[in-house]
Coordinates of C-alpha atoms in Angstrom, one line a residue:
X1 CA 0.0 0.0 0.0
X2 CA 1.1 3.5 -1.3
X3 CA 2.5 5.3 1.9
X4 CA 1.0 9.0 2.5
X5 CA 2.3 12.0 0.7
X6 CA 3.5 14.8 3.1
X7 CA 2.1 18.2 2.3
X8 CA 4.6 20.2 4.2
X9 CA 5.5 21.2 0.3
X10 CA 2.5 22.3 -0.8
X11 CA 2.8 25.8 -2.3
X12 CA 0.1 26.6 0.1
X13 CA 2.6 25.7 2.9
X14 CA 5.4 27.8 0.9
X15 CA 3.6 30.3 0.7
X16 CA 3.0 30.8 4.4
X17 CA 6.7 30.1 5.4
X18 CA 7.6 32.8 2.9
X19 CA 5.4 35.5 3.7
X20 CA 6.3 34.9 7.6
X21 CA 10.2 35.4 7.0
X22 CA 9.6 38.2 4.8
X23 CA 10.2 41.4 7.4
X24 CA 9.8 39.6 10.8
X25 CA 9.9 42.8 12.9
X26 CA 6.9 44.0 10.7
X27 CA 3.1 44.0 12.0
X28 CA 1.2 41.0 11.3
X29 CA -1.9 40.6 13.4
X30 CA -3.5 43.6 15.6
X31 CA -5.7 41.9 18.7
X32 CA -7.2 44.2 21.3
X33 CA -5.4 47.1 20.0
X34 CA -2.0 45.3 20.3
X35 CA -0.1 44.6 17.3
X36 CA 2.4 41.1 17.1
X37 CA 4.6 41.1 14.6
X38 CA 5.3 38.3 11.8
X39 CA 8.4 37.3 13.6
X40 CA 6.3 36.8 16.9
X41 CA 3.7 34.5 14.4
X42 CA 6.1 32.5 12.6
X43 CA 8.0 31.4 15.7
X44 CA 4.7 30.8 17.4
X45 CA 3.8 28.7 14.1
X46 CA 6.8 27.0 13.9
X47 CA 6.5 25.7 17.3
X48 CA 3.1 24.2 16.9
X49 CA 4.9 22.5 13.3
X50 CA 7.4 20.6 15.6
X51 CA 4.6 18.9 17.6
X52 CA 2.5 17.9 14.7
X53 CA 5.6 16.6 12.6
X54 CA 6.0 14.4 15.5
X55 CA 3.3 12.7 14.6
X56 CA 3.7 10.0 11.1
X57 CA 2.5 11.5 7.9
X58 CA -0.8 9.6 7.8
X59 CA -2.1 10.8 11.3
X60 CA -1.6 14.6 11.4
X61 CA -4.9 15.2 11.8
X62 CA -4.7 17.8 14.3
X63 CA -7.7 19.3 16.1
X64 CA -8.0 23.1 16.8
X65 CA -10.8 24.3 19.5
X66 CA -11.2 27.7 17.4
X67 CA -11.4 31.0 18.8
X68 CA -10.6 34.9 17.4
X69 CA -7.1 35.2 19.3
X70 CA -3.3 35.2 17.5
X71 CA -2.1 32.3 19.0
X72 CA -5.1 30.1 16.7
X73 CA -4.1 31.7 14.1
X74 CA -0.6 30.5 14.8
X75 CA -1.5 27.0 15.9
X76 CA -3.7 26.9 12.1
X77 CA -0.9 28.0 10.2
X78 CA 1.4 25.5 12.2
X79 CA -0.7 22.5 11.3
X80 CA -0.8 23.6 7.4
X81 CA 3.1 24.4 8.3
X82 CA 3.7 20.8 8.6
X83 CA 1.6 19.6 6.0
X84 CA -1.2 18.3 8.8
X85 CA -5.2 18.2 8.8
X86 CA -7.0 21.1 10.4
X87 CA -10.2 19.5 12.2
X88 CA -11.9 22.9 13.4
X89 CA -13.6 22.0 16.7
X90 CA -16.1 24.8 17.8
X91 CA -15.6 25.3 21.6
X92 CA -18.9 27.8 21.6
X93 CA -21.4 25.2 20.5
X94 CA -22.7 24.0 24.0
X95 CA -20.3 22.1 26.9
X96 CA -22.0 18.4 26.0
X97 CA -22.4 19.1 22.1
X98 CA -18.4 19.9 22.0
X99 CA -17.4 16.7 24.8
X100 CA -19.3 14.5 22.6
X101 CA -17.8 15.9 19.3
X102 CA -14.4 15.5 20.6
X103 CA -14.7 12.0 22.0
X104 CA -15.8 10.8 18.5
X105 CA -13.7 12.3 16.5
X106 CA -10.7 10.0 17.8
X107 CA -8.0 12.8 17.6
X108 CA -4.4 12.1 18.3
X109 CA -3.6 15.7 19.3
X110 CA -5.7 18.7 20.1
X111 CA -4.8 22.1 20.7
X112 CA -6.7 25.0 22.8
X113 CA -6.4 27.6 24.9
X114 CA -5.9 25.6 28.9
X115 CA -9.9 26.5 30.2
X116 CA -11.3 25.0 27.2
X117 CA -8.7 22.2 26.5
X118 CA -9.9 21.6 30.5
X119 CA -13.7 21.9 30.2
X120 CA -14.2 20.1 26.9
X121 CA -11.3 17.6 26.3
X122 CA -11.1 14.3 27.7
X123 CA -8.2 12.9 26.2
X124 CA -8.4 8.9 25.2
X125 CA -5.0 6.7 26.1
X126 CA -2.4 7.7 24.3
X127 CA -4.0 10.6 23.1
X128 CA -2.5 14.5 23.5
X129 CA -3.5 18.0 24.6
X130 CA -1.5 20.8 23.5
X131 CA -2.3 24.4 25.6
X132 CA -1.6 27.6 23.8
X133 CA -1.6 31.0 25.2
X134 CA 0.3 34.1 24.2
X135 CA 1.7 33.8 20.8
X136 CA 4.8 34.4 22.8
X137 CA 4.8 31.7 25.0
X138 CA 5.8 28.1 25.1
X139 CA 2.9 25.9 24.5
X140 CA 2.3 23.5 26.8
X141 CA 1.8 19.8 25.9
X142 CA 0.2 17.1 28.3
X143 CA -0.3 13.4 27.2
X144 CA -2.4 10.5 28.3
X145 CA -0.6 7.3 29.6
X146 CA -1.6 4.3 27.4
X147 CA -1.0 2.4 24.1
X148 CA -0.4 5.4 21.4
X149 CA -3.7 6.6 20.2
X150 CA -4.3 5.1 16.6
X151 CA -7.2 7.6 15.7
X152 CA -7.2 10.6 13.4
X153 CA -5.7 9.0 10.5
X154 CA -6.1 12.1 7.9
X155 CA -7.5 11.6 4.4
X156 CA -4.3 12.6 1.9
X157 CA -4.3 16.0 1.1
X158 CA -7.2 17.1 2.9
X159 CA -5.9 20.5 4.7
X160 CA -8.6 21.8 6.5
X161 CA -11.9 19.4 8.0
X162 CA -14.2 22.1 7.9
X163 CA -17.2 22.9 9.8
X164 CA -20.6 24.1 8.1
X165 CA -22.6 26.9 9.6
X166 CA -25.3 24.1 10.6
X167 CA -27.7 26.7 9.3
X168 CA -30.7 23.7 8.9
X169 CA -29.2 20.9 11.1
X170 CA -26.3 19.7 13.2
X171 CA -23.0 21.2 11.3
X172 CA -20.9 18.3 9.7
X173 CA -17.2 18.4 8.3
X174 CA -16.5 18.9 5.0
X175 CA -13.1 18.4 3.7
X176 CA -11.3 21.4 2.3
X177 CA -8.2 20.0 0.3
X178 CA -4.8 22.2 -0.1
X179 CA -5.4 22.6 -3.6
X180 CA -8.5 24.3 -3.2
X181 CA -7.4 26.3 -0.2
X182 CA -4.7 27.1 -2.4
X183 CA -7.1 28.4 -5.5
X184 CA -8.9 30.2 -3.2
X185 CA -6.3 32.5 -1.2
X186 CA -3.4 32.6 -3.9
X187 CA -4.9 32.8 -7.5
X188 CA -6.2 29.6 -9.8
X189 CA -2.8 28.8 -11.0
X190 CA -1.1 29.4 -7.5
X191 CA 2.6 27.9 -8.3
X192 CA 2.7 30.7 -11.0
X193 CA 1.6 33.1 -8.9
X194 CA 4.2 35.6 -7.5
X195 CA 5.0 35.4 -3.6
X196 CA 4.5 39.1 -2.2
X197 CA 8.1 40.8 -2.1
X198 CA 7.5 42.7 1.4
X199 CA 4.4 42.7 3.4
X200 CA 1.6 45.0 1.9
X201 CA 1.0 48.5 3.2
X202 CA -3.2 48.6 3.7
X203 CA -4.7 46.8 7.4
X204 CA -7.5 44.5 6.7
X205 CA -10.4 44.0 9.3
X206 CA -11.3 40.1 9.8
X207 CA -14.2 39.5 12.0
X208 CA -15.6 36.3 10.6
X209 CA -15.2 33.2 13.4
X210 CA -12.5 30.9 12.3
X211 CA -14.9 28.2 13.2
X212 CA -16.2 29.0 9.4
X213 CA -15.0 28.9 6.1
X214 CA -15.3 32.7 6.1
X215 CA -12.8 33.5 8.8
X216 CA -10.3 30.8 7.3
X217 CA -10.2 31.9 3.5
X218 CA -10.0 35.4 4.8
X219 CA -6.9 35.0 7.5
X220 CA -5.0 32.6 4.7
X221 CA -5.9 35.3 2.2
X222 CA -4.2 37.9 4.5
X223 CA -1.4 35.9 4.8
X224 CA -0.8 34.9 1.2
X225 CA -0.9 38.5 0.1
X226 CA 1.2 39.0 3.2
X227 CA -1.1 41.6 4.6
X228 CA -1.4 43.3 8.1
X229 CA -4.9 42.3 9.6
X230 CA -7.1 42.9 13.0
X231 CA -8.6 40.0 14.1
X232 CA -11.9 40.8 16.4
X233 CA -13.1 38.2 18.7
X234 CA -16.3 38.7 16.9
X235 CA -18.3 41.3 15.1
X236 CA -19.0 44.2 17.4
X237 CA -19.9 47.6 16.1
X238 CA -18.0 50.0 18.3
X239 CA -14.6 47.3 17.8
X240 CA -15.5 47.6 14.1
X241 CA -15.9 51.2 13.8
X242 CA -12.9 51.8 16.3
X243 CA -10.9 49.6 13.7
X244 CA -12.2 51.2 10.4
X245 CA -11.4 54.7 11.6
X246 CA -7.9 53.9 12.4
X247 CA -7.0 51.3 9.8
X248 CA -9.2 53.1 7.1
X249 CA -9.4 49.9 4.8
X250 CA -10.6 50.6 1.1
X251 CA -12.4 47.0 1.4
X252 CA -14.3 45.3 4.3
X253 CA -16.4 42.3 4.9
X254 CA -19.8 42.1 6.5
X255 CA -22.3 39.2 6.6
X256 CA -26.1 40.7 6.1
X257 CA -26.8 40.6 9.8
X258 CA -23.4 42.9 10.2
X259 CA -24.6 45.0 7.2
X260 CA -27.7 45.7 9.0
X261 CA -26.0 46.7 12.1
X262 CA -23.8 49.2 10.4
X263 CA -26.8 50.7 8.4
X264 CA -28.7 51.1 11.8
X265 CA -26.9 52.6 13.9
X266 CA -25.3 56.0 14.2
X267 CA -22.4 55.6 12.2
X268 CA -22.0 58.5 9.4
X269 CA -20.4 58.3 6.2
X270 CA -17.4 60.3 7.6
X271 CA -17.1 57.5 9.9
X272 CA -16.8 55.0 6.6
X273 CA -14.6 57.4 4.6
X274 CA -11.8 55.1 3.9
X275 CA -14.1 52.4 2.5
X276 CA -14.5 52.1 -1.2
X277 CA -16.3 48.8 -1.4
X278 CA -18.0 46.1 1.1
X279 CA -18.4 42.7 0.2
X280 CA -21.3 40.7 2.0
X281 CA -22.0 36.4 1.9
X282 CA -22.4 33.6 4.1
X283 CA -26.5 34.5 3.6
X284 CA -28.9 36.6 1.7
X285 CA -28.7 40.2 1.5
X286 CA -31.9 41.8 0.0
X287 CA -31.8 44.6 -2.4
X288 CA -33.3 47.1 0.1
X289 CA -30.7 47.1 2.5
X290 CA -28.1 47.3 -0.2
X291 CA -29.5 50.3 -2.0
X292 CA -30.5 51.7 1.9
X293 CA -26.6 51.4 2.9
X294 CA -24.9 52.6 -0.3
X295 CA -27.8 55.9 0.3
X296 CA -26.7 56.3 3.4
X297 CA -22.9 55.9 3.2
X298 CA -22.0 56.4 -0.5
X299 CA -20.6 52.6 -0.6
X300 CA -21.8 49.7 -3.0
X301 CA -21.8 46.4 -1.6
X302 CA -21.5 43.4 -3.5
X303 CA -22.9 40.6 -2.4
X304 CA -21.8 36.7 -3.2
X305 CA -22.4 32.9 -3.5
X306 CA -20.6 30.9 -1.4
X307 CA -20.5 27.1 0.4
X308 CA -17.6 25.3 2.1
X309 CA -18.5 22.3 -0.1
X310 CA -16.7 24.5 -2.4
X311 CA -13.8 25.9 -0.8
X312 CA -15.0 29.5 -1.2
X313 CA -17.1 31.5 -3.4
X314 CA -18.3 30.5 -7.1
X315 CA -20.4 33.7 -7.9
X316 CA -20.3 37.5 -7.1
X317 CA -20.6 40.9 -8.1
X318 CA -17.0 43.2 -9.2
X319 CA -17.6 46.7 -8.7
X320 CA -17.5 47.5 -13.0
X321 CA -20.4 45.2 -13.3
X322 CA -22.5 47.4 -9.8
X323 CA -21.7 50.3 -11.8
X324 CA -22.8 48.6 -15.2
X325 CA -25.9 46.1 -14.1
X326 CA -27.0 46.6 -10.5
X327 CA -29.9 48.9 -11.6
X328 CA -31.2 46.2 -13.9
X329 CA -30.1 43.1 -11.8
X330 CA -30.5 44.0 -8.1
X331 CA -30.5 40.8 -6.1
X332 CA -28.5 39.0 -7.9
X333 CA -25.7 37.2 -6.4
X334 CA -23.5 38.4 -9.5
X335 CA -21.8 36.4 -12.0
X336 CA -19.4 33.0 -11.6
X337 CA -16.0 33.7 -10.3
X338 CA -13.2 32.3 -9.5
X339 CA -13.3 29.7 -12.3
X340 CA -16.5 28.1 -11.7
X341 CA -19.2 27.1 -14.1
X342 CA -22.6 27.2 -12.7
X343 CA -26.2 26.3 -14.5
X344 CA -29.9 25.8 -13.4
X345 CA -31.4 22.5 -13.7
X346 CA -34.5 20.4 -13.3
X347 CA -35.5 17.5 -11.2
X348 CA -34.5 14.9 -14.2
X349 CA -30.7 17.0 -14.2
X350 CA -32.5 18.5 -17.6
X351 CA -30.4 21.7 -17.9
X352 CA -33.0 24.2 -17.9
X353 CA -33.0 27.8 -20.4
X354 CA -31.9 31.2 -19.1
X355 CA -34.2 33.0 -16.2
X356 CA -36.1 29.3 -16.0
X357 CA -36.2 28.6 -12.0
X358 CA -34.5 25.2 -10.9
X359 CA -32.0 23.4 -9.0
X360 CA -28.3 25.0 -9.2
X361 CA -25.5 23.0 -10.0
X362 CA -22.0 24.5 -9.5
X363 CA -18.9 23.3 -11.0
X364 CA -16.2 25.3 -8.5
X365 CA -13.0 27.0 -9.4
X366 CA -11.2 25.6 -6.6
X367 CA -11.4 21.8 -7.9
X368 CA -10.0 23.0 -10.6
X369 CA -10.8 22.6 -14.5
X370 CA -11.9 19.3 -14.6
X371 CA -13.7 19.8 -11.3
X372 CA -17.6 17.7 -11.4
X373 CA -20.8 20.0 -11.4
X374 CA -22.6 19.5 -7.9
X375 CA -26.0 20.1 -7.1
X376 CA -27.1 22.1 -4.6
X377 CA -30.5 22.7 -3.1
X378 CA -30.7 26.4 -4.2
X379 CA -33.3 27.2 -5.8
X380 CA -32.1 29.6 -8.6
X381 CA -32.1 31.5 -11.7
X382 CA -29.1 32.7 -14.4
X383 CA -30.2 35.5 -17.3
X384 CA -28.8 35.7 -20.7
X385 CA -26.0 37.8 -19.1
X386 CA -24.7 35.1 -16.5
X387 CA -26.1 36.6 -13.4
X388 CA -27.7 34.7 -11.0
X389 CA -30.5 34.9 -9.0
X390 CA -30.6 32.6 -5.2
X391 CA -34.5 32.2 -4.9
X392 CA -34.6 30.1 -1.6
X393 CA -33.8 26.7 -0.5
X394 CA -35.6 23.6 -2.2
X395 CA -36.0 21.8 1.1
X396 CA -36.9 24.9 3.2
X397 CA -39.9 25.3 0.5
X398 CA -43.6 25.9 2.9
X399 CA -46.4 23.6 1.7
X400 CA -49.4 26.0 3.1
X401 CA -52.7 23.9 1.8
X402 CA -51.3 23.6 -1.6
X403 CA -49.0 27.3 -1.7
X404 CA -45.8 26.8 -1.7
X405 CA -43.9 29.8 0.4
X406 CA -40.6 30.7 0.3
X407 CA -39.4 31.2 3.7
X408 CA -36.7 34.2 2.8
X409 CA -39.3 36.3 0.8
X410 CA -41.2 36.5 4.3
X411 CA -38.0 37.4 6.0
X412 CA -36.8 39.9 3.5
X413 CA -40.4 41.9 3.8
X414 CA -40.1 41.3 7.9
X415 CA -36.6 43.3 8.0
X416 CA -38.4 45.9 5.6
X417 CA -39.9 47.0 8.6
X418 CA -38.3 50.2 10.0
X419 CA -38.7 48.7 13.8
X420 CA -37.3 45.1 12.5
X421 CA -33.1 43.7 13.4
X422 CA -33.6 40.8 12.1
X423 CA -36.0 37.8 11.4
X424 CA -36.0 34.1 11.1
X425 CA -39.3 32.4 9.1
X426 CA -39.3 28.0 9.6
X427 CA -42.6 25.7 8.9
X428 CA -44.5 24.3 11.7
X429 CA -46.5 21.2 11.2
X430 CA -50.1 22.1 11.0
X431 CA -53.1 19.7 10.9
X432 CA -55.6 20.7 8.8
X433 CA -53.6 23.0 6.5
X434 CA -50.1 20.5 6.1
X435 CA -48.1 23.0 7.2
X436 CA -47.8 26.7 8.1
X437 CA -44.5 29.3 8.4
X438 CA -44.0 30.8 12.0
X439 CA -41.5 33.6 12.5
X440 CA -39.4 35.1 14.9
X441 CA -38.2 38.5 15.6
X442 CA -35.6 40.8 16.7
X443 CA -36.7 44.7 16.9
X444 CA -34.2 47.1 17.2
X445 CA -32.9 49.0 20.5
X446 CA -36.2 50.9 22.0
X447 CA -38.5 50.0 19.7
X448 CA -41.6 49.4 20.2
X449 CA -43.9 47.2 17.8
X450 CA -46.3 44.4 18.4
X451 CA -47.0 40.8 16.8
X452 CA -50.1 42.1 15.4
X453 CA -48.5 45.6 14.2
X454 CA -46.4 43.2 12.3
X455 CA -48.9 40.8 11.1
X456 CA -50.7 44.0 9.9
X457 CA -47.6 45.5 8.0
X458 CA -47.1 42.2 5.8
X459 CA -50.6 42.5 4.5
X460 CA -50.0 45.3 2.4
X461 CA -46.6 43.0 1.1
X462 CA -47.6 39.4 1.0
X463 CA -50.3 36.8 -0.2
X464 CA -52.3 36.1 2.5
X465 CA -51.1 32.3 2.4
X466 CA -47.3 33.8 2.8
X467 CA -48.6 35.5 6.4
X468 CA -46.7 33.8 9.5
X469 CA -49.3 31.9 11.5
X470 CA -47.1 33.3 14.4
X471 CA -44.7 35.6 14.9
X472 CA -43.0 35.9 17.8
X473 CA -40.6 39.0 19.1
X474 CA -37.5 37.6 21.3
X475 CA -34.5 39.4 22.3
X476 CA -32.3 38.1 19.8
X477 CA -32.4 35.5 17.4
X478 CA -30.0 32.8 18.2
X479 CA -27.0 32.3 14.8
X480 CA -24.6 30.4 13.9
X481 CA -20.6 31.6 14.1
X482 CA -21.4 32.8 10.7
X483 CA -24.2 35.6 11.6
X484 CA -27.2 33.5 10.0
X485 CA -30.3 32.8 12.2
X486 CA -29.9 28.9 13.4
X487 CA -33.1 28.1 12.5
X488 CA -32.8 24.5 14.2
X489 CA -32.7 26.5 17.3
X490 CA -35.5 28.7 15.8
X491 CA -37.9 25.7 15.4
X492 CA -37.2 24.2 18.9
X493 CA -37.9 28.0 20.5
X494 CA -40.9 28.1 19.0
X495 CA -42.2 24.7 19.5
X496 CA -41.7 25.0 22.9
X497 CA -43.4 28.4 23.0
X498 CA -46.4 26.3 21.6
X499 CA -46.0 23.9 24.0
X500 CA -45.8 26.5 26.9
X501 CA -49.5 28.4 25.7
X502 CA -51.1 24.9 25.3
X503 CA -50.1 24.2 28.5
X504 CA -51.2 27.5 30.2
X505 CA -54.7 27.3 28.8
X506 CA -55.0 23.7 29.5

């Protein structure tokens, strides 16, 4: 049997040895208004290498309880440093759900800051824990008497195991190879591609978790084009705005619920100056709050298609085609990218004719040119121009009495409302009727607005059959790492609400 190929070579690999040698005494990553330098990152890298070299080729698989600090972002670029798998282990998804993760995962080594390698980790015999604190500091690693653990044996080539945003269902793992990592954060012929000569000028802002696809491609694409970055725990207005007014990027990144944040609050267009462009995905952004933000701070945003099945995004809007199209083609997703061929089709596979509705199928960049189309369960559109149109999710679809409802176009005329954060719409079994959408609801700071104020509102906007049966106004609505409404958690809330009234009137 063929022995393992190393990946220590990879050019992705390269490319983040080169770009941390390049001017070590230089800024590399700004946390909590402290800068580190890249000579503080690549020794703190290099460290976390030597430990997962240790280990034979075939069982790097290495995993990483994830969090928004400098020394995970050394510990992910060590692991890639030595040609390991990345298992991303979310240490914010409940005490029991992460124990129970871990044990079955089978992991020879896994790495995390001491409280949560302590609250969550159990090691197995012969099993490891590696604690990291301060990029600075020495990490610390503790092993479990017994016969060597023989778990974790990593799939070849696989560089990251990736999370999903478990958006619809418990997140699974989706392996994200080097060659598409590489695609995605270098170029789509990445051993051609020049390596930076010094580290680039501009600060970036990266907010996304690096529990998600988001906040990985956009820390390796930092690091590839050997750029500066702050790195906030998580996306916070007042860190954000703090960051944008003394970094002044040209070019940030905002998922929709962020978007809405910034276009709600006080924040002025003086306050955005800098900014020249802000790209949004991970989930829909309608067309109102796009055209509302670019009124109100002079700024386009274009919006994208994206899945970690894919390594990144396969579809999205440059700024010539805004200027060009977004008039005629507002709410569109924009055109493919990256090298990826993408086509609507019907139930059969039956490729269907431009601006026909169907299933998408997406060939992505990041597999390269032969790469196989895969089918999603967007529901979509594509015009005579290429752009393309997300119209909902096939198996989120609302079977009201014969209607079929498309949960997001009763979200997107929920946020409409002026009072309205942010809104979550699932189905909810209904006897006589199949099935009915509920929704929840997050108002904005002191405002005051009812169920029935609400219910009232989307009268004027929807079919009657398209109407929430319920909505109900919570606090906040509970996400994912990725800002989009966990509508798994959704459902249960308001199932148990149910529950709770029956109950009462009983």
């Amino acid at each position: 049997m063929a022995m393992p190929m190393s990946y220590a070579d990879h050019v992705l690999s390269r490319r983040i040895a080169e770009t941390l040698a390049l001017q070590p005494d230089s800024p590399a990553i700004e946390y909590g208004q402290v800068w580190r330098t890249w000579g503080e990152l690549g020794a703190a890298a290099r460290r976390i290498r030597g430990f997962v070299t240790a280990y034979p080729v075939g069982r790097r698989q290495i995993g990483i309880l994830l969090r928004n600090r400098p020394e995970n972002v050394a510990a992910l670029l060590g692991v890639l440093l030595g040609g390991g798998t990345v298992v991303v282990i979310n240490p914010s998804r409940g005490e029991d759900r992460t124990r129970a993760d871990i044990t079955a995962l089978h992991l020879p080594l896994i790495i995390g800051a001491p409280d949560d390698l302590a609250h969550l980790v159990t090691p197995a015999p012969g099993s490891a824990t590696l604690a990291i604190t301060d990029p600075g500091a020495d990490p610390h690693l503790s092993t479990t008497a017994g016969r060597r653990h023989q778990g974790g044996t990593a799939q070849s080539g696989v560089a990251v195991r990736m999370l999903t945003s478990g958006t619809t269902g418990p997140p699974k793992r989706i392996d994200i190879s080097y060659d598409m990592l590489a695609r995605s954060v270098i170029g789509r012929d990445p051993e051609s591609a020049p390596a930076p000569a010094q580290p680039r000028s501009g600060v970036a802002i990266v907010n996304a978790p690096l529990v998600h696809i988001g906040g990985v491609f956009r820390v390796l694409q930092c690091i590839a084009e050997a750029r500066p970055f702050v790195l906030l725990p998580r996306f916070q207005l007042e860190p954000w705005a703090r960051a944008v007014r003394t970094h002044r990027p040209k070019a940030v990144s905002l998922v929709p619920a962020a978007v809405r944040a910034v276009l709600h609050s006080d924040l002025t267009s003086d306050d955005l100056s800098s900014i020249r462009v802000v790209t949004s995905g991970t989930a829909p952004l309608s067309a109102e709050d796009a055209d509302a933000f670019r009124e109100k701070f002079g700024i386009p945003i274009l919006t994208s298609y994206a899945a970690t099945e894919f390594g990144g995004g396969v579809a999205g809007w440059t700024l010539t085609d805004h200027r060009k199209y977004w008039d005629a083609k507002r709410g569109s997703v924009g055109r493919a990218s990256g090298g990826a061929r993408l086509r609507v089709v019907d139930e059969d596979g039956t490729v269907l004719p431009p601006d026909r509705p169907g299933l998408l199928e997406v060939a992505p960049g990041q597999l390269g040119p032969s790469a196989h189309w895969m089918r999603t369960t967007d529901l979509a559109r594509i015009d005579d121009d290429g752009f393309l149109w997300i119209l909902g999710r096939a198996d989120q679809a609302i079977i009201r009495g014969g209607f079929k409802i498309m949960p997001d176009d009763v979200r997107n005329a929920l946020e409409r409302h002026p009072d309205v954060a942010g809104a979550a719409v699932v189905s909810r079994p209904d006897a006589r009727l199949g099935e009915v959408p509920v929704a929840m609801v997050e108002l904005r700071d002191y405002r005051s607005v009812t169920e029935a104020d609400l219910s009232s509102y989307l009268r004027d906007r929807l079919a009657p059959y398209e109407i929430p049966a319920e909505i109900e106004i919570v606090p906040e609505i509970p996400r994912t790492p990725s800002g989009k409404a966990d509508l798994t958690a959704v459902r249960r809330h308001l199932e148990e609400s149910l529950h709770a009234r029956s109950s009462e009137r009983r």
